[in-house]
Every structure is written in C-alpha cells, then in structure tokens.
mmCIF file of C-alpha atoms and ligand atoms in Angstrom:
data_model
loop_
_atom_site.group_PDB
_atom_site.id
_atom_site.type_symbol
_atom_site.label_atom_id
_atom_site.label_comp_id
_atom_site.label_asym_id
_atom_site.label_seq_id
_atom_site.Cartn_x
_atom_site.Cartn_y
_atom_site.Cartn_z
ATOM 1 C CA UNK A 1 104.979 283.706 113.123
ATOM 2 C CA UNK A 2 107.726 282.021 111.021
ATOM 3 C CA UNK A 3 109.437 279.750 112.803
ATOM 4 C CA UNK A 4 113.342 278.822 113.336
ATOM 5 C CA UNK A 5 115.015 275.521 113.172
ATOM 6 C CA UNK A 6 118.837 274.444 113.142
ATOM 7 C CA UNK A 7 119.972 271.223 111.300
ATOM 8 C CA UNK A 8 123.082 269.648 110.715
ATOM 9 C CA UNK A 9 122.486 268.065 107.487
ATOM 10 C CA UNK A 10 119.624 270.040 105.641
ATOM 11 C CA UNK A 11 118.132 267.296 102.458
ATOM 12 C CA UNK A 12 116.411 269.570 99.601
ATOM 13 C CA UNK A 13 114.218 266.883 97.751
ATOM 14 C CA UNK A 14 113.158 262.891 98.000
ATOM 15 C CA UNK A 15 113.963 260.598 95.572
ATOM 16 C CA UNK A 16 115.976 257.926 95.461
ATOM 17 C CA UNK A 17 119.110 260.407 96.058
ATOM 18 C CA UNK A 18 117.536 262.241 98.858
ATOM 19 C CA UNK A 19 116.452 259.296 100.949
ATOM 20 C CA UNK A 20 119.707 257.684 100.496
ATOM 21 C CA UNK A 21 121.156 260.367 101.714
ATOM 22 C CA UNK A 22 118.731 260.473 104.536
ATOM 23 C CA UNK A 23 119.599 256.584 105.598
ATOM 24 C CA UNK A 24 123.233 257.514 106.074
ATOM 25 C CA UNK A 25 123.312 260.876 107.670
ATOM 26 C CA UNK A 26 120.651 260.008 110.393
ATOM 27 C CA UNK A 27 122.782 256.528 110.728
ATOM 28 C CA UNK A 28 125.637 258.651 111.097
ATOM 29 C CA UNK A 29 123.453 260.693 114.250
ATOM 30 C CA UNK A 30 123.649 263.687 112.177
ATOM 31 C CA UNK A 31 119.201 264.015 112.171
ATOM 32 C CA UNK A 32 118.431 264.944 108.833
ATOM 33 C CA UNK A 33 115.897 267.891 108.110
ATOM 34 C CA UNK A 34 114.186 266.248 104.766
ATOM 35 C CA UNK A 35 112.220 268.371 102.747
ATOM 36 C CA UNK A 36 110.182 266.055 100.436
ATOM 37 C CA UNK A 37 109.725 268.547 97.783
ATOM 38 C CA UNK A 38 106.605 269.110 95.196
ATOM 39 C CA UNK A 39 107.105 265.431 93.979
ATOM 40 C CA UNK A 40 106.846 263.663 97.244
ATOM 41 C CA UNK A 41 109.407 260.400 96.300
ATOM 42 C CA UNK A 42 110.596 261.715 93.454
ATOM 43 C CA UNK A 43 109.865 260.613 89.672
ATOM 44 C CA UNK A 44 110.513 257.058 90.178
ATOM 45 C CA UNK A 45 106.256 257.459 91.898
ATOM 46 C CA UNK A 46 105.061 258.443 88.266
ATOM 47 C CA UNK A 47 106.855 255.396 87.469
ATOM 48 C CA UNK A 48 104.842 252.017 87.002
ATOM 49 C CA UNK A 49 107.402 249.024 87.711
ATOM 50 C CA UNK A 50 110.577 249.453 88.080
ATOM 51 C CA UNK A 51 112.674 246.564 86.435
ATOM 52 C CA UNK A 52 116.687 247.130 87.240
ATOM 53 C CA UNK A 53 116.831 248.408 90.916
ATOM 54 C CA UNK A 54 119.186 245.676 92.152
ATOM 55 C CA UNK A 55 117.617 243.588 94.316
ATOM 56 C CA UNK A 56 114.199 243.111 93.192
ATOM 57 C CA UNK A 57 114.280 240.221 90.889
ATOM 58 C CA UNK A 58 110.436 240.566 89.836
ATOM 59 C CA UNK A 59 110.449 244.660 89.275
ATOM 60 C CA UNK A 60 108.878 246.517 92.118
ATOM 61 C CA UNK A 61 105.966 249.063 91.719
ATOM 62 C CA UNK A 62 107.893 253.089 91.168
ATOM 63 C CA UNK A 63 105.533 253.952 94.526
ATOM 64 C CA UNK A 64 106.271 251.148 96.612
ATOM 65 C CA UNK A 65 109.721 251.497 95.777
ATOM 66 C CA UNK A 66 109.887 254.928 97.317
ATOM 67 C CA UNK A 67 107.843 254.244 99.962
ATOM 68 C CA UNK A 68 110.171 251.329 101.036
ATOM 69 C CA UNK A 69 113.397 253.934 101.452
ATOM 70 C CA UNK A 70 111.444 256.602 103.056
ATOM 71 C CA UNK A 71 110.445 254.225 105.674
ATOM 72 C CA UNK A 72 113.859 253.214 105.956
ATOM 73 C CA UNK A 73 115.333 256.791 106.085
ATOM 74 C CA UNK A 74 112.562 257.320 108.887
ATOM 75 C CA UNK A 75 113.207 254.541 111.181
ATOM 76 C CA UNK A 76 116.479 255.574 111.568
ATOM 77 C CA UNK A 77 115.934 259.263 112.439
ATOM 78 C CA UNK A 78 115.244 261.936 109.712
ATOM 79 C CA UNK A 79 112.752 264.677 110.145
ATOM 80 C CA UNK A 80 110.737 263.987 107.058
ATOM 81 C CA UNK A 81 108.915 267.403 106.283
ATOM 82 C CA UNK A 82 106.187 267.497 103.117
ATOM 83 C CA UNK A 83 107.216 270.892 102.349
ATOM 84 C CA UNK A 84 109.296 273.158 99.970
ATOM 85 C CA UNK A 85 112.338 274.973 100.006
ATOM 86 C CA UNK A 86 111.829 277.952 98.258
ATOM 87 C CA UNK A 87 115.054 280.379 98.511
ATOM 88 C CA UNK A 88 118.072 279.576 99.915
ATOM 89 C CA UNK A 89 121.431 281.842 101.246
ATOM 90 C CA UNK A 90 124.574 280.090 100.682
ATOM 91 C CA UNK A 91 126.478 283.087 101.055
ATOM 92 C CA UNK A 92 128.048 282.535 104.582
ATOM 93 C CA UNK A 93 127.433 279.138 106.902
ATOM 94 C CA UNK A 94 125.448 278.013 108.713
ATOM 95 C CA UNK A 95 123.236 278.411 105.348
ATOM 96 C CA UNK A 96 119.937 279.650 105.539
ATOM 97 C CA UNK A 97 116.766 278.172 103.765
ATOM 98 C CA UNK A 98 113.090 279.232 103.357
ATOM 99 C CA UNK A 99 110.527 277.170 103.031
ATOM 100 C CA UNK A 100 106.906 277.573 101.316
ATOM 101 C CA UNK A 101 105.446 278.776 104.464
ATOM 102 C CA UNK A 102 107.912 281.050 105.707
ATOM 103 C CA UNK A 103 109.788 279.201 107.904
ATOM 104 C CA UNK A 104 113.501 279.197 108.525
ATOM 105 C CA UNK A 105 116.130 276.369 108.060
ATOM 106 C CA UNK A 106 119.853 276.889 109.388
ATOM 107 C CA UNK A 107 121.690 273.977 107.638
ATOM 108 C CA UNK A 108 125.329 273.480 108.480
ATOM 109 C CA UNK A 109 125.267 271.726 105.483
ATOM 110 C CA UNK A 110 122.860 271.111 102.561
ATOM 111 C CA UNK A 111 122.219 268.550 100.347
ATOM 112 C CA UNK A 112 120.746 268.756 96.963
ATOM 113 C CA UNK A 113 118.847 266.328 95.890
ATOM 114 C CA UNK A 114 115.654 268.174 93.673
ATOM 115 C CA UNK A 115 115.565 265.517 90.550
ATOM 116 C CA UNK A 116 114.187 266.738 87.195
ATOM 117 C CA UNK A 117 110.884 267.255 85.424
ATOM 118 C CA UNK A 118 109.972 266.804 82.290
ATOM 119 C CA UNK A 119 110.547 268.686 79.224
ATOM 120 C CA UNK A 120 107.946 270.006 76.626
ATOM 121 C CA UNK A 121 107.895 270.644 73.477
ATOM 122 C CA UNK A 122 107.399 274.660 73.974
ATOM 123 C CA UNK A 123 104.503 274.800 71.516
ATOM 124 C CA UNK A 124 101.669 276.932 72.736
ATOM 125 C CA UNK A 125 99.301 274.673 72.009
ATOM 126 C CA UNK A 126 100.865 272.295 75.025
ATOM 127 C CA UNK A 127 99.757 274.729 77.461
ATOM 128 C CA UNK A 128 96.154 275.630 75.748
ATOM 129 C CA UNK A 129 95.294 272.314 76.241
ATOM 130 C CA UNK A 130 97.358 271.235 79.958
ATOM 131 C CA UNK A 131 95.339 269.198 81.538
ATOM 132 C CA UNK A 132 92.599 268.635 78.575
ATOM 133 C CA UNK A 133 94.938 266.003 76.460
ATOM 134 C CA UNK A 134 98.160 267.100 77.108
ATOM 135 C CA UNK A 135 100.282 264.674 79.925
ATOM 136 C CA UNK A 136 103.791 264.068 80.490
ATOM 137 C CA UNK A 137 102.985 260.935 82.674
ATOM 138 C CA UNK A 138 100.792 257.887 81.084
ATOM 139 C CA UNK A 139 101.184 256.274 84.603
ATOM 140 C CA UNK A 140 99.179 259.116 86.473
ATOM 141 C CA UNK A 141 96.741 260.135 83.545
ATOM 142 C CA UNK A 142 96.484 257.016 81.291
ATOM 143 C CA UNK A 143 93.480 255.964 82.868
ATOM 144 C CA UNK A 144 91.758 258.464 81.133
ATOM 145 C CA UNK A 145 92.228 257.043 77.734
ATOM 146 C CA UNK A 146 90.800 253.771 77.915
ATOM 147 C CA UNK A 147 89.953 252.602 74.837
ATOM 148 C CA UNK A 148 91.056 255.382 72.519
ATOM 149 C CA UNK A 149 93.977 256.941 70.801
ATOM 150 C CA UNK A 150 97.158 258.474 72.061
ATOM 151 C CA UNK A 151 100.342 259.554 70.842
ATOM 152 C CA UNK A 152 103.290 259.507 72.642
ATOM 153 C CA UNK A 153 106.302 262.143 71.460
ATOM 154 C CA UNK A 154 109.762 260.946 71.994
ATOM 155 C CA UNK A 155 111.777 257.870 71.046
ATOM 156 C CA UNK A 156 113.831 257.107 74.533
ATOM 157 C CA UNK A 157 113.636 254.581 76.987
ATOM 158 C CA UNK A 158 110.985 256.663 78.718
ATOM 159 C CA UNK A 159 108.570 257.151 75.362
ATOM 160 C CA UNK A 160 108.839 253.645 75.089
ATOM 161 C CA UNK A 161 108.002 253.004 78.252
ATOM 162 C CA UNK A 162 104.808 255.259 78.578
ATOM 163 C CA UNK A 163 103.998 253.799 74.409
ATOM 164 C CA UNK A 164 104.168 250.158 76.554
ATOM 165 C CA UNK A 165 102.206 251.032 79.423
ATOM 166 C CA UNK A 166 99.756 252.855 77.097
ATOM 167 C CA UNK A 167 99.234 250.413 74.768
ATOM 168 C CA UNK A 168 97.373 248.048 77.373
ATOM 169 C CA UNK A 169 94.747 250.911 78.027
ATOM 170 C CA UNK A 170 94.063 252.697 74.807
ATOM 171 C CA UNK A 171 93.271 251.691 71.553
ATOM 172 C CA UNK A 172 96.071 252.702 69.227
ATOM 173 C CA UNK A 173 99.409 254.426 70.440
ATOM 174 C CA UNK A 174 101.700 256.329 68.081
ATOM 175 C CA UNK A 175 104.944 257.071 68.437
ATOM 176 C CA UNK A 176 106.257 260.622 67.268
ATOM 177 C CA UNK A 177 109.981 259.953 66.421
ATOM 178 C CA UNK A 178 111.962 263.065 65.275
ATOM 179 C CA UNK A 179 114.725 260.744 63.962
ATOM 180 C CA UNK A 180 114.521 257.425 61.395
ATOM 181 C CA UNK A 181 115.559 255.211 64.673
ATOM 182 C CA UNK A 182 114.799 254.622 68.268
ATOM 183 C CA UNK A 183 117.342 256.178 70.984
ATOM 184 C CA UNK A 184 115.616 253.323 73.163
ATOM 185 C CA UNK A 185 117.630 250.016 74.372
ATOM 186 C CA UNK A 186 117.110 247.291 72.597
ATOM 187 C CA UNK A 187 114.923 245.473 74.687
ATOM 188 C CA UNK A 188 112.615 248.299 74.618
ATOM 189 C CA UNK A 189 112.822 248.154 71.343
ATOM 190 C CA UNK A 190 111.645 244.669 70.783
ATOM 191 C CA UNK A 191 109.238 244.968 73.114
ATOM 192 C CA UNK A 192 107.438 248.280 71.080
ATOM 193 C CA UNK A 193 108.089 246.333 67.879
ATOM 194 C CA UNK A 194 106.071 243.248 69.483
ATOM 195 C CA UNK A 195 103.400 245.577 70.751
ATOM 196 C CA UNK A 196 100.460 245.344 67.424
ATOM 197 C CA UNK A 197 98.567 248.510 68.466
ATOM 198 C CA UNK A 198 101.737 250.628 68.832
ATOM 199 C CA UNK A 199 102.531 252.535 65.378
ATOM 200 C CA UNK A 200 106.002 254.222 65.000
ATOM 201 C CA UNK A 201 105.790 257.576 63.118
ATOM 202 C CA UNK A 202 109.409 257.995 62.363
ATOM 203 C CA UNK A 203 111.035 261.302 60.947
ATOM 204 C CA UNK A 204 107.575 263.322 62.315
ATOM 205 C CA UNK A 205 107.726 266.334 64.479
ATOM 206 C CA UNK A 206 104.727 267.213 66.351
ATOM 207 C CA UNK A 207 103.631 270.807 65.451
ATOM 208 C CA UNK A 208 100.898 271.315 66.825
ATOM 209 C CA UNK A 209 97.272 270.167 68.220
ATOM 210 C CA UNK A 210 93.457 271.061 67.516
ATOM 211 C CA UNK A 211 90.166 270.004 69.071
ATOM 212 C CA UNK A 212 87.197 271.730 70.529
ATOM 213 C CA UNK A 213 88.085 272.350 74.079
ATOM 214 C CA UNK A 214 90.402 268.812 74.358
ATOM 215 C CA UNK A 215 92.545 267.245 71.935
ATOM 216 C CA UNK A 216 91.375 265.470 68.708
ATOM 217 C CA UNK A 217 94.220 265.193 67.220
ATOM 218 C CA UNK A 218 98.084 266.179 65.833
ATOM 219 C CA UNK A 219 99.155 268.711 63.277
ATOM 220 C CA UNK A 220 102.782 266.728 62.043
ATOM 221 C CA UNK A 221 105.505 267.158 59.735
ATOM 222 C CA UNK A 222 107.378 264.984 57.954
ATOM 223 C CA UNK A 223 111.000 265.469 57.339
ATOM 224 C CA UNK A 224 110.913 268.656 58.593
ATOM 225 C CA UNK A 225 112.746 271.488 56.731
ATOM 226 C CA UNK A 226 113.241 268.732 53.895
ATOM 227 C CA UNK A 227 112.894 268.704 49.941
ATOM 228 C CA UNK A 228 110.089 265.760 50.829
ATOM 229 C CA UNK A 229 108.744 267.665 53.832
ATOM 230 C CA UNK A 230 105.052 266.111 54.016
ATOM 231 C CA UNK A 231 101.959 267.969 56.598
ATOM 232 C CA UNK A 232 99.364 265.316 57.746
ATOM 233 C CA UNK A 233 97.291 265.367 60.699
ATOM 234 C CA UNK A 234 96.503 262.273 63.187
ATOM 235 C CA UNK A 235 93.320 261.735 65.215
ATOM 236 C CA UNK A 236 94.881 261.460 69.108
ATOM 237 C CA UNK A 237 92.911 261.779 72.159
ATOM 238 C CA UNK A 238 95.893 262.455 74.099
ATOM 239 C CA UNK A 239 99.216 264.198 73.703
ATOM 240 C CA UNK A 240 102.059 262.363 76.075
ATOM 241 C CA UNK A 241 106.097 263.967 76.640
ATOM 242 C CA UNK A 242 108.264 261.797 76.678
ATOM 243 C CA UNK A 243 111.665 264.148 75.308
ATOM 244 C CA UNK A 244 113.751 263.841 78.517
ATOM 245 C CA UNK A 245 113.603 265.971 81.551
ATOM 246 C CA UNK A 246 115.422 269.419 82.860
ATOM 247 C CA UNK A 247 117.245 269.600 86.019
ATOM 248 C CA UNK A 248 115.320 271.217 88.983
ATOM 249 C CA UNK A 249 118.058 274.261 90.072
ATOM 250 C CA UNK A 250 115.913 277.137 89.544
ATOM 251 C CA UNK A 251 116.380 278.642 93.077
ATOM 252 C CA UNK A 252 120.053 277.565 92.897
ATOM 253 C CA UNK A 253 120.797 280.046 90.282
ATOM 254 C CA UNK A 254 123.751 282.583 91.341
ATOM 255 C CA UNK A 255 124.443 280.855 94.378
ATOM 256 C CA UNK A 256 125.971 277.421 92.771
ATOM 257 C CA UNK A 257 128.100 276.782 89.466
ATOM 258 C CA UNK A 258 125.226 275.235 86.967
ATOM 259 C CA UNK A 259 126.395 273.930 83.458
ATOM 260 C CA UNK A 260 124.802 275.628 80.963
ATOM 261 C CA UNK A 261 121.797 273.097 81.157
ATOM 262 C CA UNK A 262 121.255 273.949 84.425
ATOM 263 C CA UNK A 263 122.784 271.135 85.927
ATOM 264 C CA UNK A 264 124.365 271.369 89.241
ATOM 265 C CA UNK A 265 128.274 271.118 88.369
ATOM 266 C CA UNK A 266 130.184 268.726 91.488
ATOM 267 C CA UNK A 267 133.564 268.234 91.832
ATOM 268 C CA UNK A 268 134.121 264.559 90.605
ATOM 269 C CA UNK A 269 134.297 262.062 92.268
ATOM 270 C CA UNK A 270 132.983 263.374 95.385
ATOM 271 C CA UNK A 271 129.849 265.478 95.261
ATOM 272 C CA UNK A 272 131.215 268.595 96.367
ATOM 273 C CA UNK A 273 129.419 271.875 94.566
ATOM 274 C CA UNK A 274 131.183 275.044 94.209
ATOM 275 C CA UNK A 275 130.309 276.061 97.805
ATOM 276 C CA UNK A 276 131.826 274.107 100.533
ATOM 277 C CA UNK A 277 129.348 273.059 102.546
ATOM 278 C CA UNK A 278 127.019 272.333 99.739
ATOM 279 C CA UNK A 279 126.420 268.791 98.131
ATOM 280 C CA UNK A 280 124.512 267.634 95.060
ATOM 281 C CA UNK A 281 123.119 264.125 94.271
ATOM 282 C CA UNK A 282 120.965 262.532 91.859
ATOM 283 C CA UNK A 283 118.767 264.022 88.769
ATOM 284 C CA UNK A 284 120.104 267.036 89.023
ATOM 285 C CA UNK A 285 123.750 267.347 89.082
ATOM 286 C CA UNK A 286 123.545 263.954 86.988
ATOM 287 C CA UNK A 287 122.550 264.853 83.204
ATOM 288 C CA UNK A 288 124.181 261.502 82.079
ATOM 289 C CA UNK A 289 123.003 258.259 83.679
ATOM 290 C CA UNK A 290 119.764 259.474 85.375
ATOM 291 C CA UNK A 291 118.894 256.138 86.999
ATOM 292 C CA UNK A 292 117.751 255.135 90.487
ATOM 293 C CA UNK A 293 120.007 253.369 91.386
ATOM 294 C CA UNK A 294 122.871 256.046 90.518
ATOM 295 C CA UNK A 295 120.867 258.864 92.327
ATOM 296 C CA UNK A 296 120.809 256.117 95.372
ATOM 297 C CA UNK A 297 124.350 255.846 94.893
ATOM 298 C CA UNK A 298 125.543 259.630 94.914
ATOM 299 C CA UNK A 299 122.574 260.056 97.925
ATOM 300 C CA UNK A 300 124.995 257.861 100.181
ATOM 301 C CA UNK A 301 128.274 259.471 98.794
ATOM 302 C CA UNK A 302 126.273 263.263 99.736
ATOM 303 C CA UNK A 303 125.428 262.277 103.152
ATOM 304 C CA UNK A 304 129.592 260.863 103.444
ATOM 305 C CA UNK A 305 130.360 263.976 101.998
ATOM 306 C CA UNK A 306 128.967 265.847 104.494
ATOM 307 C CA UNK A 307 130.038 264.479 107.324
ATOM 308 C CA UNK A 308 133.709 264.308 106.347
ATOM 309 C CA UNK A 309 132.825 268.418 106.095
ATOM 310 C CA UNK A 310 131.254 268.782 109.660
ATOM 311 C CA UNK A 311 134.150 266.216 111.055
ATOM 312 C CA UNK A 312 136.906 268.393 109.315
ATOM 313 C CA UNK A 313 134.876 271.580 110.467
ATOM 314 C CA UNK A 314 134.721 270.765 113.931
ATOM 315 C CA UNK A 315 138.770 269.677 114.045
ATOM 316 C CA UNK A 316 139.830 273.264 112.752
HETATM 317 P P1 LIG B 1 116.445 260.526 76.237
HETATM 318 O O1 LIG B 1 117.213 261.795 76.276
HETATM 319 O O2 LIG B 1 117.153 259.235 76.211
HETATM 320 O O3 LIG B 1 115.469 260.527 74.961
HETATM 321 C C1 LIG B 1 114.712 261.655 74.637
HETATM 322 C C2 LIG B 1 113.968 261.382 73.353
HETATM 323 O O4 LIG B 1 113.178 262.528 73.052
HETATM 324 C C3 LIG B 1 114.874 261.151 72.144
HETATM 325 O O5 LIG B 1 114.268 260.266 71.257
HETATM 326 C C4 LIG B 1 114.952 262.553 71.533
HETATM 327 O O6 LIG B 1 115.163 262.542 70.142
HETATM 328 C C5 LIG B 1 113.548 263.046 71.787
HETATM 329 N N1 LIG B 1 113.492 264.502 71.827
HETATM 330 C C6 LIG B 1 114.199 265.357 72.622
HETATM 331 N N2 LIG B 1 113.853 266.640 72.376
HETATM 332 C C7 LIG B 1 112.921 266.583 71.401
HETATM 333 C C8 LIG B 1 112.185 267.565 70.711
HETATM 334 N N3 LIG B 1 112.321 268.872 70.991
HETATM 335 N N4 LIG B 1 111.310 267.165 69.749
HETATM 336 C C9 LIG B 1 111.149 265.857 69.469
HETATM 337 N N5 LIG B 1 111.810 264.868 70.100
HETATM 338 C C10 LIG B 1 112.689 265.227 71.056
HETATM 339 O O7 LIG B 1 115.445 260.662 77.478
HETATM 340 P P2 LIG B 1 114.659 259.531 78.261
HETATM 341 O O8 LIG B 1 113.836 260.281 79.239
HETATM 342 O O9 LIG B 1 113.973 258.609 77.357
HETATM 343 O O10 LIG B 1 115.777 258.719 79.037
HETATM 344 C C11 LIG B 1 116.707 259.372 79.911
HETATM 345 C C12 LIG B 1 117.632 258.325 80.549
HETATM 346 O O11 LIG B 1 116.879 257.485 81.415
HETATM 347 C C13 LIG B 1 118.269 257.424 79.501
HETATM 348 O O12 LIG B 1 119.568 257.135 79.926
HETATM 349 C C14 LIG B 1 117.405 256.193 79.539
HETATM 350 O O13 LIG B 1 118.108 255.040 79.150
HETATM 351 C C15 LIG B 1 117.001 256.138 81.015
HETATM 352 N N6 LIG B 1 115.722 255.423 81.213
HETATM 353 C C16 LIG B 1 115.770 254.079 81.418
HETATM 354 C C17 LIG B 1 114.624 253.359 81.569
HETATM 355 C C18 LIG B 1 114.717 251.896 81.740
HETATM 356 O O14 LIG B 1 115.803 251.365 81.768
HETATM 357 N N7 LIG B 1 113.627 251.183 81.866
HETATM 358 C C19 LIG B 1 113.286 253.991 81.556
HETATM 359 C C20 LIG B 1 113.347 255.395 81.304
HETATM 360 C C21 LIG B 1 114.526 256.077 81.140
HETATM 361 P P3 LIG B 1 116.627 262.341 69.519
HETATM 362 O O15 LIG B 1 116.972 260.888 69.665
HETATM 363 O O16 LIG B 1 116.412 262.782 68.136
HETATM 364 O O17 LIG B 1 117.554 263.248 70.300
#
C-alpha cells in the first residue's frame, strides 16, 4: 500500500544544488526529505576531475566530489531517499508529491533542484544506434574505445573536455565544430590545440551515421547550406554529445512559470518560483552559468529561502 509522509522542506534532485540545500535546511532542524533523482549526485558524477570548485587546489574526482556533500548533508540530518519524484500538486499547500513507487510526499515547501541532461542532435540515427556508438558521456563509456577512433560533436567547454579525456584512451579524436572557432575558454583551447591526436573539423555538421549494427563512421557536411557545401564521410567508432544540456522540468510543466527553454523562471535575487512555497536552484532554473559551484550557491540561498517562508508562515 502506498505510503504517506509529511516534510517540511521536500529536495527534488542531488547535485551540487540539492545537497547544498540539504546542509542548510537540516542545519536549520527543518529534516530534509531528499529525493536523489535518476542521476544519483547529479552530472558533476559523469564528470572526471573537477578543476575550479573552490577549495580543492589539485581538482577533485566529479564522484568523490559528490560523495563528499552528500555525506555532509547526511550527517547533519536529511532523509536521503534513492528515488524519483514523478508528479507533483502545487495547486494548494502543503504540496503533494509522488514518487516512482507510489508513495506520497506532503512538502510544506519544495525545492527544485533536478539539473539538466544532455542534448542530442535529434537525428534518427542517434537513437538507432544508443548504446552501440552513440554516448553523451566519454567519462562513463570511454573505456570502450581504447585504442580507436571517436568523434566528439560540439565545440564548448564540455566537447573539449570529453575530446581531452578521450584523447588519452582512443586513437584519434575529432572534433565536429558547427562554427570556424571554439566557444571553449581559452585554456581549453590550448590544451585541445596541444593535444596531437585530437583533429578539429571546423564548419562540419554531423548528419548522420552508418555501420553494421555499431558505428563505423560519420556522414558530414561542410559549410552547410553554402555555395562550397562539401559531403565527406569519417571512419569513428564512437559518436560523443557534447552540444549543451536541457533543463530537467518536464513534470513541472503547468504548475510553474518555465521560460520558453524550459527553464524554471525565479524571482531574482532570491529563488522564489511563481508559486510561493516553491524554490528552484541549480541546472535548471540556471541556463546561464551552469557551474557547481553556482548550483552550490543557489542550493544554500533555496534552503534560506524556505525557511524565511515557513518562519513568515508560521507568524501569520
Ligand atoms: P555550450 O553551450 O557552451 O556549448 C555548446 C556547443 O555545442 C557549442 O559549440 C555549440 O555551437 C554546439 N552546438 C549546440 N547545438 C548544436 C547543434 N545542434 N549542432 C552542432 N553543434 C551544436 O555548452 P557546454 O556544455 O560546453 O558548456 C555549458 C557551460 O558549462 C558553459 O558555461 C561552460 O563554460 C561550462 N563548462 C565549464 C567547464 C569547465 O570550466 N571545465 C566544463 C564544462 C562546461 P555554437 O558555438 O555554434 O553555438
């Protein structure tokens, strides 16, 4: 039979935001509900090191990292649950939440802290061939492509990033760049250009992929749409996304104001959402910054947030 709890402070997700906000509310003796979420820790554990969380002069490891600030939100209280929230009521308090196996979650307040995912590209090819070339994390399936040749789609901080981490395992990385330049910072940038087995395709759009059963390799265009638009293919093992992520609001939808990218909208500089009550932090009311250590930062001003409301509640 599905089962009831009450919470004062309900946390939807667990990254960086949603442990944060753990810490502080279960300081504050509200006891936290956490629900952890598909992505237990959040993207930062499909991360390899992390390099500019303050604080750890050396980089840390994406996983240890998270590990770290659950253990902290833990010791000081919060019911850490490895489950989902799959509908929630924020049409009247205390709001009411479902989770993946039926069970009920009376929040007095919620926080929302669900991250991102990944993008694709949309072709159909990306989904013939999930799971048989076709990756939007080097750090989890990398492995898999020691020694040969991968191309990695994207010209961010994060293509770089899985290009880098790539480049030690396989053979030959390429870079599919849609523009004549690298979004990336600079020191990413140096760091591809110093990289000999890492080959830039600039101006090349990924259109599609072939192989028998797995990938072989890359239908492309060149200057797409162009007078000097030029079709090649490239032999590629494995296909990795790296085109920035979407904001994870789904079940949000009609019960919170959502930009048109799906991003929850908060009322800066608090992180109030259009429903009192209801709080956002992190990934996905964030479609600027999108770095730990800002998630961490709106986490704590969430878990403030709320209980300024409960205070102000209970005074009325
Ligand atoms: P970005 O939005 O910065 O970059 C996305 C890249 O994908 C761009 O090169 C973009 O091309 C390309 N792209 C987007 N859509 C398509 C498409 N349909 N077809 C082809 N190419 C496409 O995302 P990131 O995930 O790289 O970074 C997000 C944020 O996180 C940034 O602020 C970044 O600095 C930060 N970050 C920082 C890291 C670090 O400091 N170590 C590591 C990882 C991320 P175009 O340029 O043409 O738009």
């Amino acid at each position: 039979m599905a089962e009831k709890t009450a919470t004062r402070v309900l946390i939807i997700g667990s990254g960086p935001a949603g442990y944060t906000a753990g810490i502080y509310a279960s300081r504050a003796n509200l006891t936290p509900v956490i629900y952890e979420g598909i992505q237990v820790g959040g993207q930062l554990t499909q991360t390899s090191e992390v390099e500019n969380f303050p604080g750890f002069p050396e980089g840390v490891d994406g996983n240890e990292m998270m590990s770290l600030i659950r253990r902290q939100a833990e010791r000081f209280g919060a019911d850490i649950r490895s489950r989902i929230i799959k509908k929630v009521d924020f049409s009247k308090r205390p709001f009411l939440c479902v989770d993946d196996r039926g069970d009920e979650v009376e929040a007095e307040t919620v926080i929302i802290s669900t991250g991102a995912s990944a993008k694709y590209l949309g072709l159909p090819d990306e989904e013939k061939y999930r799971g048989m070339g076709v990756s939007a994390c080097a750090t989890c399936d990398g492995f898999f492509y020691r020694k040969r040749i991968v191309a990695v789609v994207g010209g961010g901080d994060t293509a770089c990033e899985e290009a880098l981490y790539l480049s030690a395992i396989a053979r030959k990385v390429y870079m599919i760049v849609r523009k004549d330049y690298l979004r990336a910072s600079d020191v990413m940038k140096r760091r591809v250009g110093d990289r000999d087995n890492i080959e830039v395709l600039f101006n090349c759009n990924a259109v599609g992929l072939f192989g028998d059963g797995a990938v072989e390799g890359i239908h492309i265009v060149r200057n797409l749409g162009k007078t000097d638009e030029e079709r090649f293919d490239i032999e590629a093992d494995g296909f990795f996304l790296a085109i920035g992520h979407r904001p994870n609001t789904e079940i949000f939808k009609g019960q919170l104001d959502l930009d048109s990218e799906g991003y929850i909208i908060t009322k800066a500089p608090t992180t109030a959402t259009s429903v009192p009550g209801v709080f956002a932090a992190g990934d996905c009311a964030d479609p600027i910054y999108r770095q730990a250590v800002c998630a961490a930062g709106t986490g704590c001003r969430a878990a403030l947030d709320a209980e300024k409301f409960l205070i102000n509640a209970e005074e009325l």
